[in-house]
Coordinates of C-alpha atoms in Angstrom, one line a residue:
Chain A
M1074 CA 135.4 124.1 120.6
G1075 CA 135.5 127.5 122.4
N1076 CA 135.6 129.3 119.0
S1077 CA 132.3 127.9 117.8
R1078 CA 130.8 128.7 121.1
A1079 CA 131.9 132.3 120.9
S1080 CA 130.6 132.6 117.4
K1081 CA 127.3 131.1 118.5
H1082 CA 127.0 133.9 121.2
I1083 CA 127.9 136.6 118.7
L1084 CA 125.3 135.3 116.2
R1085 CA 122.7 135.1 118.9
W1086 CA 123.3 138.7 119.9
I1087 CA 123.3 139.9 116.3
A1088 CA 119.9 138.3 115.8
I1089 CA 118.5 139.7 119.0
V1090 CA 119.7 143.2 118.4
Y1091 CA 118.5 143.1 114.8
V1092 CA 115.0 142.0 115.7
A1093 CA 114.8 144.4 118.6
F1094 CA 115.8 147.4 116.5
L1095 CA 113.7 146.5 113.5
V1096 CA 110.6 145.1 115.1
A1097 CA 110.3 145.2 118.9
W1098 CA 111.5 148.7 119.6
P1099 CA 109.3 150.5 116.9
V1100 CA 106.2 148.5 117.8
G1101 CA 106.9 149.1 121.5
L1102 CA 107.0 152.8 120.8
V1103 CA 103.5 152.7 119.3
F1104 CA 102.2 151.3 122.6
W1105 CA 104.3 153.8 124.5
N1106 CA 102.9 156.8 122.5
T1107 CA 99.4 155.4 123.0
F1108 CA 99.5 155.5 126.7
G1109 CA 101.9 158.5 127.0
D1110 CA 99.1 160.9 127.9
G1111 CA 97.2 158.5 130.1
L1112 CA 94.0 156.5 129.4
E1113 CA 91.7 159.3 128.5
P1114 CA 92.6 159.8 124.8
V1115 CA 92.4 156.0 124.4
I1116 CA 88.9 155.9 125.8
E1117 CA 88.0 158.9 123.7
T1118 CA 89.3 157.1 120.6
F1119 CA 87.3 153.9 121.1
T1120 CA 84.1 155.7 121.9
D1121 CA 84.3 157.7 118.6
P1122 CA 81.5 156.4 116.4
L1123 CA 83.7 156.7 113.2
V1124 CA 86.4 154.6 114.9
I1125 CA 83.9 152.0 115.9
K1126 CA 82.5 152.0 112.4
S1127 CA 86.0 151.4 110.9
L1128 CA 86.8 148.6 113.4
R1129 CA 83.5 147.0 112.6
L1130 CA 84.3 147.1 108.8
T1131 CA 87.7 145.6 109.4
A1132 CA 86.0 142.8 111.5
V1133 CA 83.5 142.1 108.7
A1134 CA 86.2 142.0 106.0
T1135 CA 88.4 139.8 108.3
F1136 CA 85.5 137.4 109.1
W1137 CA 84.7 136.8 105.4
S1138 CA 88.4 136.6 104.4
V1139 CA 89.1 134.0 107.1
L1140 CA 85.9 132.0 106.3
L1141 CA 86.4 132.0 102.5
N1142 CA 90.1 131.3 102.7
T1143 CA 89.6 128.5 105.2
L1144 CA 87.0 126.7 103.0
F1145 CA 88.9 127.4 99.8
G1146 CA 92.3 126.8 101.3
V1147 CA 91.5 123.4 102.7
T1148 CA 89.8 122.3 99.5
M1149 CA 92.6 123.6 97.4
S1150 CA 95.3 122.1 99.6
I1151 CA 93.7 118.6 99.3
L1152 CA 93.4 119.1 95.5
L1153 CA 97.1 120.1 95.2
V1154 CA 98.4 117.3 97.4
R1155 CA 96.1 114.4 96.7
Y1156 CA 95.2 114.7 93.1
R1157 CA 97.0 114.8 89.8
F1158 CA 95.6 116.9 87.0
P1159 CA 96.9 118.9 84.0
G1160 CA 97.7 122.5 84.9
K1161 CA 98.5 121.6 88.5
K1162 CA 101.9 123.4 88.4
L1163 CA 100.3 126.5 87.0
L1164 CA 97.7 126.5 89.7
N1165 CA 100.3 126.0 92.3
A1166 CA 102.2 129.1 91.0
L1167 CA 99.0 131.1 90.8
V1168 CA 98.2 130.4 94.4
D1169 CA 101.5 132.1 95.4
L1170 CA 100.8 135.1 93.2
P1171 CA 99.1 137.2 96.0
L1172 CA 102.2 136.9 98.1
S1173 CA 104.5 138.2 95.4
V1174 CA 102.3 140.9 93.9
S1175 CA 102.0 144.2 95.6
P1176 CA 98.6 144.8 97.2
I1177 CA 98.3 148.0 95.1
V1178 CA 98.3 145.8 92.0
V1179 CA 95.7 143.5 93.5
G1180 CA 93.5 146.6 94.2
L1181 CA 93.9 147.9 90.7
S1182 CA 93.1 144.5 89.2
I1183 CA 89.9 144.3 91.2
V1184 CA 89.0 147.8 90.0
L1185 CA 89.5 146.7 86.4
V1186 CA 87.2 143.8 86.8
Y1187 CA 84.4 145.4 88.8
S1188 CA 84.5 149.0 87.5
T1189 CA 81.0 150.2 86.7
T1190 CA 82.4 151.7 83.5
G1191 CA 83.9 148.9 81.5
G1192 CA 84.6 146.2 84.1
V1193 CA 83.7 142.7 82.8
F1194 CA 81.8 141.9 86.0
G1195 CA 81.2 145.5 87.1
V1196 CA 78.9 146.5 84.3
P1197 CA 76.4 143.7 84.5
L1198 CA 76.5 143.8 88.3
S1199 CA 75.8 147.5 88.4
Q1200 CA 72.9 147.1 85.9
A1201 CA 71.5 144.5 88.4
G1202 CA 71.9 147.1 91.1
I1203 CA 74.8 145.5 92.9
Q1204 CA 77.6 147.9 93.8
V1205 CA 80.9 146.1 94.4
L1206 CA 83.5 148.8 94.2
F1207 CA 83.7 151.4 96.9
S1208 CA 81.6 149.2 99.2
T1209 CA 82.0 146.2 101.5
P1210 CA 82.1 143.5 98.8
A1211 CA 85.2 145.0 97.2
I1212 CA 86.9 145.3 100.6
V1213 CA 86.1 141.6 101.3
L1214 CA 87.4 140.6 97.9
A1215 CA 90.6 142.6 98.2
T1216 CA 91.3 141.3 101.7
T1217 CA 90.5 137.7 100.7
F1218 CA 92.7 137.9 97.7
V1219 CA 95.8 139.1 99.6
A1220 CA 95.4 136.5 102.3
L1221 CA 94.7 133.6 99.9
P1222 CA 98.0 131.7 100.0
L1223 CA 98.5 131.8 103.7
I1224 CA 96.3 128.8 104.8
I1225 CA 97.3 126.7 101.7
R1226 CA 101.0 127.2 102.3
E1227 CA 100.6 126.0 105.9
V1228 CA 98.3 123.1 105.2
V1229 CA 100.0 121.6 102.1
P1230 CA 103.2 120.5 103.8
V1231 CA 101.3 118.9 106.7
L1232 CA 99.1 117.0 104.2
H1233 CA 102.2 115.8 102.5
E1234 CA 103.7 114.7 105.7
V1235 CA 100.7 112.7 107.1
G1236 CA 100.3 110.9 103.8
T1237 CA 97.2 108.9 102.7
E1238 CA 97.5 105.7 104.7
Q1239 CA 95.4 106.9 107.6
E1240 CA 92.7 108.0 105.2
Q1241 CA 92.9 104.6 103.4
A1242 CA 92.6 102.8 106.7
A1243 CA 89.5 104.8 107.6
R1244 CA 88.0 104.0 104.2
S1245 CA 88.7 100.3 104.7
L1246 CA 87.0 100.5 108.1
G1247 CA 83.8 101.7 106.5
A1248 CA 84.1 105.5 106.6
N1249 CA 82.8 107.4 103.6
S1250 CA 84.8 110.3 102.2
W1251 CA 82.9 112.9 104.3
Q1252 CA 83.5 110.9 107.5
T1253 CA 87.1 110.4 106.6
F1254 CA 87.6 114.1 106.0
W1255 CA 86.1 115.1 109.3
R1256 CA 87.4 112.4 111.5
I1257 CA 90.9 111.8 110.0
T1258 CA 92.0 114.5 107.6
I1259 CA 90.9 117.6 109.6
P1260 CA 92.3 116.3 113.0
S1261 CA 95.6 115.5 111.3
I1262 CA 96.0 118.9 109.7
K1263 CA 94.5 120.9 112.6
W1264 CA 97.7 122.6 113.8
G1265 CA 98.8 123.6 110.3
L1266 CA 95.3 124.8 109.7
T1267 CA 95.1 126.8 113.0
Y1268 CA 98.4 128.4 112.2
G1269 CA 97.3 129.3 108.7
I1270 CA 94.0 130.7 110.0
V1271 CA 95.9 132.9 112.5
L1272 CA 98.2 134.2 109.8
C1273 CA 95.2 134.8 107.6
L1274 CA 93.5 136.6 110.4
A1275 CA 96.5 138.8 111.1
R1276 CA 97.1 139.6 107.4
S1277 CA 93.4 140.4 106.9
I1278 CA 93.2 142.8 109.8
G1279 CA 96.3 144.5 108.7
E1280 CA 95.5 144.8 105.0
F1281 CA 96.0 148.3 103.7
G1282 CA 97.1 148.8 100.1
A1283 CA 94.6 146.8 98.2
V1284 CA 91.7 147.9 100.4
K1285 CA 92.7 151.5 99.9
V1286 CA 92.4 151.3 96.2
V1287 CA 89.1 149.4 96.0
S1288 CA 87.3 151.0 99.0
G1289 CA 87.4 154.6 98.0
N1290 CA 88.3 155.3 101.6
L1291 CA 85.0 157.1 102.4
I1292 CA 85.1 158.2 106.0
G1293 CA 82.5 156.5 108.1
Q1294 CA 81.5 154.3 105.2
T1295 CA 84.3 152.3 103.5
Q1296 CA 87.1 153.2 105.8
T1297 CA 88.7 150.2 107.5
A1298 CA 90.8 150.5 110.7
T1299 CA 94.1 150.6 108.9
L1300 CA 92.8 153.3 106.5
M1301 CA 91.5 155.2 109.5
V1302 CA 95.0 155.1 111.2
E1303 CA 96.5 156.6 108.1
Q1304 CA 93.8 159.3 107.8
L1305 CA 94.1 160.3 111.5
Y1306 CA 97.9 160.4 111.3
F1307 CA 97.9 162.8 108.3
D1308 CA 95.2 164.9 110.1
F1309 CA 97.6 165.3 113.0
D1310 CA 95.3 163.4 115.3
Q1311 CA 98.2 161.2 116.3
E1312 CA 96.8 160.1 119.7
K1313 CA 93.9 158.4 118.0
A1314 CA 96.1 157.0 115.3
F1315 CA 98.4 155.4 117.8
A1316 CA 95.5 154.1 119.9
I1317 CA 94.0 152.2 116.9
A1318 CA 97.4 151.1 115.8
S1319 CA 98.1 149.7 119.2
L1320 CA 94.8 147.7 119.2
L1321 CA 95.7 146.2 115.8
A1322 CA 99.1 145.2 117.0
L1323 CA 97.7 143.8 120.2
I1324 CA 95.3 141.6 118.4
S1325 CA 98.1 140.2 116.3
I1326 CA 100.3 139.6 119.3
I1327 CA 97.5 137.9 121.2
T1328 CA 96.7 135.5 118.4
I1329 CA 100.3 134.5 118.0
I1330 CA 100.7 133.9 121.7
V1331 CA 97.4 131.9 121.8
V1332 CA 98.6 129.7 118.9
G1333 CA 102.0 129.3 120.6
L1334 CA 100.4 128.1 123.8
L1335 CA 98.0 125.7 122.0
R1336 CA 100.9 124.3 120.0
S1337 CA 103.1 123.6 123.0
R1338 CA 100.2 122.0 124.9
A1339 CA 99.5 119.7 121.9
E1340 CA 103.2 118.8 121.7
V1341 CA 103.2 117.8 125.4
K1342 CA 100.2 115.6 124.8
D1343 CA 101.7 114.0 121.7
P1344 CA 105.5 114.1 121.7
K1345 CA 105.6 113.3 118.0
Chain B
M67 CA 85.8 80.1 97.7
S68 CA 86.1 83.4 99.6
I69 CA 87.9 85.6 97.2
E70 CA 87.8 85.0 93.4
I71 CA 90.1 87.0 91.2
E72 CA 89.3 86.7 87.6
G73 CA 91.5 88.1 84.8
V74 CA 92.7 91.1 86.8
G75 CA 95.2 93.4 85.1
K76 CA 96.8 96.6 86.2
K77 CA 99.2 99.0 84.6
F78 CA 101.0 102.0 86.1
G79 CA 101.8 104.0 83.0
S80 CA 103.7 101.5 80.8
F81 CA 104.7 99.3 83.7
V82 CA 102.6 96.1 83.9
A83 CA 102.0 95.6 87.6
L84 CA 99.6 92.7 87.2
D85 CA 98.9 90.7 84.1
N86 CA 95.7 88.6 83.8
I87 CA 95.7 87.2 87.4
N88 CA 93.3 84.4 88.1
L89 CA 93.2 83.2 91.6
S90 CA 90.9 81.6 94.2
I91 CA 91.6 82.2 97.8
P92 CA 89.8 79.7 100.1
T93 CA 87.6 80.7 103.0
G94 CA 89.0 80.6 106.5
Q95 CA 92.6 80.0 105.4
L96 CA 95.7 82.0 106.0
T97 CA 97.1 82.7 102.5
A98 CA 100.5 84.3 101.8
L99 CA 101.1 86.3 98.6
L100 CA 104.9 85.8 98.3
G101 CA 107.2 87.5 95.9
P102 CA 110.0 89.9 95.3
S103 CA 109.4 93.7 95.8
G104 CA 107.7 95.3 92.9
G105 CA 106.3 92.0 91.7
G106 CA 102.7 93.1 92.0
K107 CA 101.6 91.3 95.2
S108 CA 100.8 94.5 97.1
T109 CA 99.0 95.9 94.2
L110 CA 96.8 92.8 94.1
L111 CA 96.1 93.1 97.8
R112 CA 95.1 96.7 97.4
I113 CA 92.9 95.8 94.5
I114 CA 91.1 93.2 96.7
A115 CA 90.6 95.9 99.3
G116 CA 89.4 98.5 96.8
L117 CA 92.3 100.9 97.6
E118 CA 93.4 100.5 94.0
T119 CA 91.2 99.8 91.0
A120 CA 92.0 97.1 88.4
D121 CA 92.2 98.1 84.8
E122 CA 90.5 94.9 83.8
G123 CA 89.0 91.8 85.4
R124 CA 86.7 91.1 88.4
V125 CA 87.1 90.7 92.1
V126 CA 84.4 88.6 93.9
I127 CA 84.4 88.5 97.7
E128 CA 82.1 85.8 99.2
G129 CA 80.0 85.7 96.2
V130 CA 79.6 89.4 95.9
D131 CA 81.1 91.2 92.8
A132 CA 83.2 93.8 94.5
T133 CA 85.0 95.1 91.4
K134 CA 83.1 98.4 91.5
L135 CA 82.5 98.7 95.2
P136 CA 84.4 101.5 97.1
P137 CA 86.6 100.2 100.0
Q138 CA 84.1 101.1 102.7
R139 CA 81.5 98.8 101.2
R140 CA 83.7 95.7 100.8
N141 CA 83.8 94.8 104.5
V142 CA 87.5 94.0 104.4
G143 CA 90.0 94.7 107.2
F144 CA 93.3 96.1 106.0
V145 CA 96.5 96.3 107.9
F146 CA 99.3 98.5 106.5
Q147 CA 103.0 98.0 106.7
H148 CA 103.5 101.3 108.5
Y149 CA 100.5 100.7 110.8
A150 CA 98.4 103.7 109.6
A151 CA 97.5 104.4 113.2
F152 CA 95.2 107.3 113.7
K153 CA 97.7 109.5 115.5
H154 CA 95.2 111.8 117.2
M155 CA 93.2 109.0 118.8
T156 CA 93.9 106.8 121.7
V157 CA 94.4 103.0 121.2
A158 CA 90.8 102.3 122.3
K159 CA 89.5 105.0 120.0
N160 CA 91.5 103.6 117.1
V161 CA 90.0 100.1 117.7
A162 CA 86.5 101.6 118.1
F163 CA 86.7 103.6 114.8
G164 CA 85.0 101.2 112.5
L165 CA 82.2 100.4 115.1
E166 CA 81.6 104.2 115.7
I167 CA 81.3 104.7 111.9
R168 CA 78.7 101.9 111.9
K169 CA 76.9 103.7 114.7
R170 CA 76.8 100.7 117.1
P171 CA 75.5 101.3 120.6
K172 CA 78.1 102.7 123.0
E173 CA 77.9 99.9 125.4
E174 CA 78.4 97.3 122.6
I175 CA 81.4 99.3 121.3
R176 CA 83.0 99.4 124.8
E177 CA 82.6 95.7 125.3
R178 CA 83.9 94.8 121.8
V179 CA 86.9 97.1 122.2
A180 CA 87.8 95.6 125.6
E181 CA 87.5 92.1 124.1
L182 CA 89.7 93.0 121.1
L183 CA 92.4 94.7 123.2
A184 CA 92.5 91.6 125.4
L185 CA 92.9 89.5 122.3
V186 CA 95.9 91.5 121.1
H187 CA 97.3 92.0 124.7
L188 CA 97.0 95.8 124.7
T189 CA 94.4 96.2 127.5
Q190 CA 96.7 98.3 129.7
F191 CA 97.5 100.6 126.8
A192 CA 93.9 101.5 126.0
D193 CA 94.3 105.2 126.8
R194 CA 97.7 105.7 125.3
L195 CA 98.3 107.4 122.0
P196 CA 99.8 105.4 119.2
S197 CA 103.0 107.4 119.4
Q198 CA 103.6 106.0 122.9
L199 CA 103.6 102.4 121.6
S200 CA 106.3 100.3 120.1
G201 CA 106.2 99.2 116.5
G202 CA 104.9 95.7 117.4
Q203 CA 102.3 97.1 119.7
R204 CA 101.1 99.6 117.0
Q205 CA 100.7 96.7 114.5
R206 CA 98.7 94.7 117.0
M207 CA 96.5 97.7 117.6
A208 CA 96.1 98.0 113.8
L209 CA 95.1 94.3 113.7
A210 CA 92.5 94.8 116.5
R211 CA 91.1 97.8 114.6
A212 CA 90.8 95.8 111.4
L213 CA 89.2 92.9 113.2
A214 CA 86.7 95.1 115.1
V215 CA 84.3 95.4 112.2
E216 CA 84.2 91.6 111.7
P217 CA 85.5 91.7 108.2
T218 CA 84.8 89.0 105.6
V219 CA 88.5 89.0 104.8
L220 CA 91.5 90.4 106.6
L221 CA 94.2 91.8 104.3
L222 CA 97.7 92.5 105.6
D223 CA 100.3 94.3 103.5
E224 CA 103.8 93.4 104.7
P225 CA 102.5 93.5 108.2
F226 CA 105.8 92.8 109.9
G227 CA 108.0 94.6 107.3
A228 CA 108.8 97.6 109.5
L229 CA 109.7 95.6 112.6
D230 CA 113.0 94.3 113.7
A231 CA 113.9 90.6 113.3
Q232 CA 113.1 89.4 116.8
V233 CA 109.7 91.1 117.0
R234 CA 109.0 90.0 113.5
K235 CA 109.4 86.3 114.4
E236 CA 107.3 86.7 117.6
L237 CA 104.5 88.5 115.8
R238 CA 104.2 86.1 112.9
Q239 CA 103.8 83.1 115.3
W240 CA 101.3 85.2 117.2
L241 CA 99.4 85.9 114.0
R242 CA 99.3 82.2 113.2
R243 CA 97.8 81.5 116.7
L244 CA 95.4 84.4 116.4
H245 CA 94.2 83.0 113.1
D246 CA 93.6 79.6 114.6
E247 CA 91.4 81.4 117.2
V248 CA 89.6 83.8 114.9
H249 CA 89.4 81.9 111.6
V250 CA 88.8 84.9 109.4
T251 CA 89.9 84.5 105.8
T252 CA 93.3 86.2 105.9
V253 CA 95.6 87.2 103.0
F254 CA 99.0 88.6 103.8
V255 CA 101.7 90.0 101.5
T256 CA 105.4 89.2 102.2
H257 CA 108.7 89.1 100.4
D258 CA 110.1 86.9 103.2
Q259 CA 109.8 83.2 102.1
E260 CA 110.5 82.0 105.6
E261 CA 107.6 84.0 106.9
A262 CA 105.3 82.6 104.2
L263 CA 106.4 79.0 104.7
E264 CA 106.1 79.2 108.4
V265 CA 102.8 80.9 108.8
A266 CA 100.6 80.3 105.8
D267 CA 98.2 77.5 104.9
D268 CA 98.6 78.4 101.3
V269 CA 101.3 80.3 99.4
V270 CA 100.8 82.2 96.2
V271 CA 104.1 83.0 94.5
I272 CA 103.8 86.2 92.4
S273 CA 106.5 87.8 90.3
N274 CA 106.6 90.3 87.5
G275 CA 102.8 90.6 87.7
V276 CA 102.0 86.9 87.2
V277 CA 101.2 84.0 89.5
E278 CA 104.1 81.6 89.4
Q279 CA 102.6 78.9 91.6
V280 CA 99.9 78.3 94.1
G281 CA 100.1 75.6 96.8
T282 CA 100.7 74.6 100.4
P283 CA 104.1 75.6 101.8
E284 CA 105.2 71.9 101.3
E285 CA 104.0 71.9 97.7
V286 CA 105.7 75.0 96.6
Y287 CA 108.9 74.1 98.5
D288 CA 109.1 70.4 97.5
R289 CA 107.6 70.7 94.0
P290 CA 108.4 74.2 92.7
A291 CA 106.8 74.8 89.4
N292 CA 109.7 76.6 87.8
P293 CA 113.3 77.8 88.4
F294 CA 112.0 81.1 89.7
V295 CA 109.9 79.5 92.5
M296 CA 112.7 77.1 93.3
K297 CA 115.3 80.0 93.6
F298 CA 113.0 82.3 95.4
L299 CA 112.1 79.9 98.2
G300 CA 115.7 79.3 99.3
P301 CA 119.3 78.9 98.3
T302 CA 119.9 76.8 95.2
T303 CA 122.9 75.3 93.4
S304 CA 123.7 73.7 90.1
F305 CA 124.1 69.9 90.1
N306 CA 124.4 67.7 87.1
G307 CA 122.9 70.5 85.0
D308 CA 119.9 70.9 87.2
I309 CA 118.9 73.4 89.8
V310 CA 118.8 71.8 93.3
R311 CA 118.9 72.7 96.9
P312 CA 122.4 72.6 98.6
H313 CA 121.1 70.6 101.5
D314 CA 119.5 67.9 99.2
I315 CA 122.9 66.7 98.1
D316 CA 124.5 63.8 99.9
V317 CA 128.3 63.6 100.1
Y318 CA 130.2 60.3 100.1
G319 CA 133.9 59.6 100.6
L320 CA 133.6 56.4 98.4
A321 CA 132.0 55.8 95.0
V322 CA 128.2 55.1 95.3
A323 CA 125.7 54.0 92.7
G324 CA 124.3 57.1 90.9
G325 CA 127.0 59.3 92.5
I326 CA 128.9 61.9 90.6
R327 CA 132.6 62.2 91.2
A328 CA 133.8 65.7 92.2
T329 CA 136.8 67.5 93.7
V330 CA 136.4 69.5 96.8
T331 CA 137.4 73.1 96.1
G332 CA 136.3 74.8 99.3
L333 CA 135.1 74.2 102.8
Q334 CA 133.5 77.0 104.8
R335 CA 132.2 76.5 108.3
V336 CA 129.4 78.6 109.8
G337 CA 128.6 77.4 113.3
N338 CA 127.4 73.9 113.1
E339 CA 127.0 74.2 109.3
V340 CA 129.5 73.4 106.6
R341 CA 129.3 74.7 103.1
L342 CA 131.3 72.5 100.7
T343 CA 132.0 73.5 97.2
A344 CA 133.0 70.8 94.7
S345 CA 133.6 70.9 91.0
A346 CA 132.4 67.9 89.0
N347 CA 132.4 67.2 85.3
E348 CA 132.7 70.1 82.9
G349 CA 133.9 72.3 85.7
E350 CA 130.4 72.7 87.2
E351 CA 130.6 74.2 90.7
T352 CA 128.2 72.6 93.2
T353 CA 127.6 73.9 96.7
V354 CA 126.5 71.4 99.3
Q355 CA 125.2 72.3 102.7
L356 CA 125.8 69.7 105.5
I357 CA 126.4 69.5 109.2
R358 CA 129.8 69.4 110.8
S359 CA 129.6 65.9 112.2
H360 CA 128.9 64.6 108.7
I361 CA 131.9 66.2 107.1
D362 CA 134.0 64.9 110.0
Q363 CA 132.8 61.4 109.3
I364 CA 133.8 61.6 105.7
G365 CA 137.0 63.3 106.5
A366 CA 137.1 65.3 103.3
S367 CA 139.3 68.3 102.9
V368 CA 140.1 70.6 99.9
G369 CA 141.5 68.7 97.0
D370 CA 140.0 65.4 98.0
E371 CA 137.7 63.4 95.7
V372 CA 134.1 62.9 96.9
W373 CA 130.9 61.5 95.3
L374 CA 127.8 63.6 95.2
R375 CA 124.3 62.3 94.9
L376 CA 120.9 64.0 95.0
A377 CA 118.8 62.8 98.0
P378 CA 115.9 60.6 96.8
G379 CA 112.7 62.6 96.2
A380 CA 114.5 66.0 96.3
P381 CA 113.3 68.6 93.9
R382 CA 115.4 69.3 90.8
I383 CA 114.6 71.5 87.9
E384 CA 116.1 72.1 84.5
P385 CA 117.2 75.7 84.2
S386 CA 115.7 76.0 80.8
K387 CA 112.2 75.1 82.0
A388 CA 109.9 78.0 81.2
G389 CA 109.3 80.2 84.3

């Protein structure tokens, strides 16, 4: 079967070259440019109070997005897998919406709901003195919205696969639903959940379009790290732009490596 | 009576899984729910455990009305066909689960787990994960886990269904011995009549959502209540218009009192066993099962005349009898 072996080689090289050109090389260039002029500009960037502020805002938005999406995602996954109810198919489709809709549209839809001039929620909230748009709540909302399906899409297949027998066994052994959830359900979905959380984390850190629309992009106030990168880039402050971009890329790479390591360790422990 | 089932019914959509089941399962016995797949026996077991709710009727366990109780308050042990092992826990942790939920002292849990693992011969596997065990070992672990909480009743749903034939036979004899040691009221579901007849004290035959017959293995085998039970418990044939068992027919080379004359139409040998087919009056085909030495004695071969007679006391049933 020399022929199929040759074609396997060719396919492998096409894949490698494709990914290298499209992903590895450009991302690598970002790092290259960052450290092209030594460490000094990098240090300068990360001591800039405006940069620190934007990173902090990204951290806050990411924290809430991961927290809300984890709580909501696990509940929703259980609902979708374990229960039957009318409208389930519609709900299932709605959950995928944030993946297929452009983040710009997400941003605009949030503006429509929370606008202080005519938004259904925006008007009463502003009368109560709560500002949503152009401040942190809107950024959190937009980030949470775009990352919503990621955990659910990782957890649902795992829940399907583990089935309900372990949970039923736990119930028959005296565990109530809460104990069953913590001792049986969560441990059996933990890898799917971890992976979902990492994807959610990476997506939340990188969110740009929706946040740009709802935040107002006010420098030093509602500017997240990704928005800051754009601003610096257009202001010809490329060194700083590349430095922040490198940091964002680095966080994503580290999280993926960490999950990879955890996963392979878990597989060694439990070959199934 | 340990488990009382009163007027229990259950539908899945328009499919009637159980129809007005009334049943008493005695304390300390090993009872088999026997029947074909989809006949409702597993549903009944799951209703006893509280894993399924009945549409109507009551379930009373040791005098307590359990109809509305959630599974965790019924104190029943349940063993699943596919083990339902907690995959992320070691064997010892699996067995300890029910005790930890009950917040028993650590020392007590340790002792009880050791005791149970010894009982199911898994002591040396205490620190393994379920994925490192064979099917039979996993099922023994599941049994130890169910017994750990000292259940009022132990329920097993096709416990040996996923195992290969050899392990299956070993394990069911082992279950019988275990039951003789532990004496917990046990109900197990099976579609294998040999398993039920070999292991159980009592057999409940269930089909199409109704109880066909309740009795000891001897009773249901020797005095089947209807054609269904007769046919389900082993091979049958038609003789003189009745349903009978092929090994209950005696074959003679000469005319005998009460014998029916028939012509041998086929002889098939399987090991030491011979299956003889003969056609008697009105073209009725009768299959007889006998041992080789017997057929040699008679010296019958295809085309010969023989006389068939039902062995005294052997069960026979009219096919029309309501089932």
